[in-house]
PDB file of C-alpha atoms in Angstrom:
ATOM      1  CA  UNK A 164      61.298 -27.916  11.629  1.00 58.00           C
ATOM      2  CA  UNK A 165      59.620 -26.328  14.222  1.00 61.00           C
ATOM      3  CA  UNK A 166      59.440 -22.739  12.446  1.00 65.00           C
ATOM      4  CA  UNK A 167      58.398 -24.252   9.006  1.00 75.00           C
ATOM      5  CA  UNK A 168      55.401 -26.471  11.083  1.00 75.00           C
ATOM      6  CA  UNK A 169      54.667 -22.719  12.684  1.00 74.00           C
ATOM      7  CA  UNK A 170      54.309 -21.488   9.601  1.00 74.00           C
ATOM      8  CA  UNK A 171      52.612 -23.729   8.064  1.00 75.00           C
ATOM      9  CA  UNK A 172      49.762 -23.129  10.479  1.00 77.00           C
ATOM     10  CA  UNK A 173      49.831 -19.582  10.141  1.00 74.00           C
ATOM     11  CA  UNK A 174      49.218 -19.934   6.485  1.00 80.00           C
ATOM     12  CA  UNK A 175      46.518 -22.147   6.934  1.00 80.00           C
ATOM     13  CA  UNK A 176      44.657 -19.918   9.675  1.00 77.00           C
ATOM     14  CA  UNK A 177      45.552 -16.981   7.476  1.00 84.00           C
ATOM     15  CA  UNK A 178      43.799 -18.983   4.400  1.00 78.00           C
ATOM     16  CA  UNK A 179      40.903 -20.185   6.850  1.00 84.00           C
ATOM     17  CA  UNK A 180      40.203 -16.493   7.697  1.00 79.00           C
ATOM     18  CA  UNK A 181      40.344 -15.377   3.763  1.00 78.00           C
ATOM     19  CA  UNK A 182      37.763 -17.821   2.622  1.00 79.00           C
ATOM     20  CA  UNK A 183      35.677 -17.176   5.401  1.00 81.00           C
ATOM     21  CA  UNK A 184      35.460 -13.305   4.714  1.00 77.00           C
ATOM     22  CA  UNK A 185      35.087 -14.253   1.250  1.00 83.00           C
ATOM     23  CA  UNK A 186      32.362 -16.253   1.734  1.00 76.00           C
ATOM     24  CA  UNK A 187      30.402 -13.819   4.218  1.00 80.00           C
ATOM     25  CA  UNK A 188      30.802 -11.230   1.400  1.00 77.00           C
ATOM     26  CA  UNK A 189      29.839 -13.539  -1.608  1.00 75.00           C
ATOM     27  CA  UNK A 190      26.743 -14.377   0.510  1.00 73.00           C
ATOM     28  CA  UNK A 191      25.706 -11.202   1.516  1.00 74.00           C
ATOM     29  CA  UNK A 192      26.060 -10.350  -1.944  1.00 75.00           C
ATOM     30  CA  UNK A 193      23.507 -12.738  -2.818  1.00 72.00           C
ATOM     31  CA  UNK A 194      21.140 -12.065  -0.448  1.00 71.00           C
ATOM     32  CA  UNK A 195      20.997  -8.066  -1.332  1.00 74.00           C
ATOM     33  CA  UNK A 196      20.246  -9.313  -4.949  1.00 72.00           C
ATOM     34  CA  UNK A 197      17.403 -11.554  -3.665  1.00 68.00           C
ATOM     35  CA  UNK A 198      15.424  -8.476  -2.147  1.00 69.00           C
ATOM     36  CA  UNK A 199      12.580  -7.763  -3.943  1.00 70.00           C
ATOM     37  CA  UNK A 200      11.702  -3.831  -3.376  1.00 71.00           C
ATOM     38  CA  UNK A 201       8.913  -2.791  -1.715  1.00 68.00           C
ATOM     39  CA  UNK A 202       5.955  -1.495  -4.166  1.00 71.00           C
ATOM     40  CA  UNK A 203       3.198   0.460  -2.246  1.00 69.00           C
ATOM     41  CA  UNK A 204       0.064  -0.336  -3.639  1.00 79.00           C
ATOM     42  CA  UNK A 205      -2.148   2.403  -4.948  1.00 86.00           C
ATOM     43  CA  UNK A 206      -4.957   3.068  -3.705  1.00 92.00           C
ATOM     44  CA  UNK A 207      -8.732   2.186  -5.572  1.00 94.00           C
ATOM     45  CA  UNK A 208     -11.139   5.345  -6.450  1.00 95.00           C
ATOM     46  CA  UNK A 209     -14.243   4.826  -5.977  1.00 96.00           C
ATOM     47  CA  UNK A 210     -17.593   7.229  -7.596  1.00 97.00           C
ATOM     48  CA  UNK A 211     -20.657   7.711  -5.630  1.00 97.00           C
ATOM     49  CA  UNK A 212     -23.288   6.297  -8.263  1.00 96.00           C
ATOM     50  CA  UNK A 213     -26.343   6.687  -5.763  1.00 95.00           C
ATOM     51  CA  UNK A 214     -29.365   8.916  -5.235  1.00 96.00           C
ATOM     52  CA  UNK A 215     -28.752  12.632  -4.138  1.00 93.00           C
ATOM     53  CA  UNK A 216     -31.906  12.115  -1.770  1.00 94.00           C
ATOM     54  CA  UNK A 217     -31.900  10.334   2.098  1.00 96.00           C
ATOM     55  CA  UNK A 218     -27.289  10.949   1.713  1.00 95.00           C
ATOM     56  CA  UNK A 219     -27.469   9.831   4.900  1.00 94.00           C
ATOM     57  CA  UNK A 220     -28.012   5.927   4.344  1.00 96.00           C
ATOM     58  CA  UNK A 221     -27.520   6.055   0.426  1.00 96.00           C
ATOM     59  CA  UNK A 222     -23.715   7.790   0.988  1.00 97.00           C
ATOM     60  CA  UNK A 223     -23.282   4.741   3.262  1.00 97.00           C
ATOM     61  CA  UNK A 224     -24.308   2.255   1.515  1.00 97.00           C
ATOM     62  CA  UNK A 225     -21.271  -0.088  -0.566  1.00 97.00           C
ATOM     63  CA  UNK A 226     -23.520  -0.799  -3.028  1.00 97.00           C
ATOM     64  CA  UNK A 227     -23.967   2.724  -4.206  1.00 97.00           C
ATOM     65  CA  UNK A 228     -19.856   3.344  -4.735  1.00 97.00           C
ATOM     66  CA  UNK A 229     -18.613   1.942  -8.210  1.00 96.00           C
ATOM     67  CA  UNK A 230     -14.825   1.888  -9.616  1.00 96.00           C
ATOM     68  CA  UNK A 231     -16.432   4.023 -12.571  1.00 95.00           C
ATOM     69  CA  UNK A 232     -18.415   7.442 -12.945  1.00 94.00           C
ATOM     70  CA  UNK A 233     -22.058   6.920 -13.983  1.00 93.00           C
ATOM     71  CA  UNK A 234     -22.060   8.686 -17.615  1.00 92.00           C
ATOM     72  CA  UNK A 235     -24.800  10.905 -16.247  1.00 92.00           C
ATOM     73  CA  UNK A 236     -22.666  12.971 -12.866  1.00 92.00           C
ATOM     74  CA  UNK A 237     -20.045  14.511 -13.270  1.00 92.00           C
ATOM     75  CA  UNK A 238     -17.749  16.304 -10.177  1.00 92.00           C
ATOM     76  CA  UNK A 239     -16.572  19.168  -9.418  1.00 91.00           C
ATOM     77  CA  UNK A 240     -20.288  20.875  -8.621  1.00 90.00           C
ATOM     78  CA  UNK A 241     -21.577  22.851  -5.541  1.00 91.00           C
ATOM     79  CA  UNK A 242     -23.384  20.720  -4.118  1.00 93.00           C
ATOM     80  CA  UNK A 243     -23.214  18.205  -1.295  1.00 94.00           C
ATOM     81  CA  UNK A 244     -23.251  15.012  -2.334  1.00 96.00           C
ATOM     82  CA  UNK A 245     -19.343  13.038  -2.435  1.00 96.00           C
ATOM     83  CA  UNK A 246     -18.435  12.402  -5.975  1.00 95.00           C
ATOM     84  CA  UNK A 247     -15.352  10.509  -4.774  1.00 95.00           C
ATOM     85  CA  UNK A 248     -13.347   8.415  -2.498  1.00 96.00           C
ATOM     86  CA  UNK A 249      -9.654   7.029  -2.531  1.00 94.00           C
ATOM     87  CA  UNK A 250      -9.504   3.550  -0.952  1.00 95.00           C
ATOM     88  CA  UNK A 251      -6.750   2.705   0.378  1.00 94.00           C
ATOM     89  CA  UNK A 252      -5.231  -0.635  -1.530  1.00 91.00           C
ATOM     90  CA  UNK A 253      -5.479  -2.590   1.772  1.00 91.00           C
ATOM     91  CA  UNK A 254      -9.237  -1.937   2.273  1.00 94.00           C
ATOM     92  CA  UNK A 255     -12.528  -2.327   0.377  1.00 94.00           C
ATOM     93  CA  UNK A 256     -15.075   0.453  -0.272  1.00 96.00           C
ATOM     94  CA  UNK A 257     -17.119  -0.998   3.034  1.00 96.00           C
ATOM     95  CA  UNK A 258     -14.784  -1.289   5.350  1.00 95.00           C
ATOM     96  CA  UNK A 259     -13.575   2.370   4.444  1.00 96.00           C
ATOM     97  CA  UNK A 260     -16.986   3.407   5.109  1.00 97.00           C
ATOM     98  CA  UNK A 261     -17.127   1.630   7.826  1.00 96.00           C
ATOM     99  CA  UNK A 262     -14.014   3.806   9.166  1.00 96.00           C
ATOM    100  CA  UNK A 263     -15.326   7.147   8.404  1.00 96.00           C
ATOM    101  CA  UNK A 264     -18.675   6.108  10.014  1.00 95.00           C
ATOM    102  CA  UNK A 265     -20.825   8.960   9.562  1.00 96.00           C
ATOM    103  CA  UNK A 266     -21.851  11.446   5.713  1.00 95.00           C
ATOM    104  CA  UNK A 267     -19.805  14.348   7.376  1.00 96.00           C
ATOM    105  CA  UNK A 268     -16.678  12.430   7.418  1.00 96.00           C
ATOM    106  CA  UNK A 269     -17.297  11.204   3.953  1.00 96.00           C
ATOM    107  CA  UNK A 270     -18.051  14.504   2.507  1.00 95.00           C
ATOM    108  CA  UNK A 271     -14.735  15.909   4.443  1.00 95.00           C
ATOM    109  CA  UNK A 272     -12.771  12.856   2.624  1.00 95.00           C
ATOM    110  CA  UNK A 273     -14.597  13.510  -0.631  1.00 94.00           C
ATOM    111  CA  UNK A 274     -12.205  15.758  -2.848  1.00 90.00           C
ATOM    112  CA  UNK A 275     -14.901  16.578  -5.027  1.00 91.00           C
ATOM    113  CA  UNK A 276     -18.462  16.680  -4.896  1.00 94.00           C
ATOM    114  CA  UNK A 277     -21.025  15.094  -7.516  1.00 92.00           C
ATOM    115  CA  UNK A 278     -23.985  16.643  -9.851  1.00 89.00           C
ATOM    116  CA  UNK A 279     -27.607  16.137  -8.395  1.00 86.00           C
TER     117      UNK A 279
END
């Protein structure tokens, strides 16, 4: 009687441990299909639509950046007025401005420059 009891115990442990390992699997499982990937956002290009006169202030100024080209520049020109910026997705056009502070460092970050 003593064995079979033994045994009986064993079985159950042994049955205990099973589901349990089961069950950490089986959840695990779960929660790997419940991640939702990381997308990186892209960033936001923005066209310098402002006056090629005073690029000083008008370079710096939010209001003079646009999601679109005006119809009438066009980039790629020798001249030194930014045509373009790539926002990161995080920021907006004036706080990006804001970080490169000065025309210099927006011409440097300017991959193109713009017709007069």
């Amino acid at each position: 009687m003593m064995k079979n009891n033994f045994a009986v115990k064993a079985s159950l442990f042994t049955l205990i441990l099973a589901l349990l390992a089961i069950g950490t699997f089986a959840a695990v499982a779960v929660m790997k299909k419940n991640e939702t990937p990381v997308v990186a956002k892209a960033s936001t290009t923005f066209y310098y639509n402002g006056p090629s006169t005073n690029l000083a202030t008008n370079v710096m100024n939010p209001s003079n950046w646009s999601p679109s080209q005006d119809s009438g520049f066009t980039c790629g020109q020798p001249t030194e007025i930014p045509c373009s910026l790539d926002v990161p997705a995080d920021k907006t056009i004036e706080d990006h401005l804001e970080d490169l502070d000065n025309l210099a460092a927006v011409q440097e970050a300017s991959p193109s420059k713009r017709s007069e």
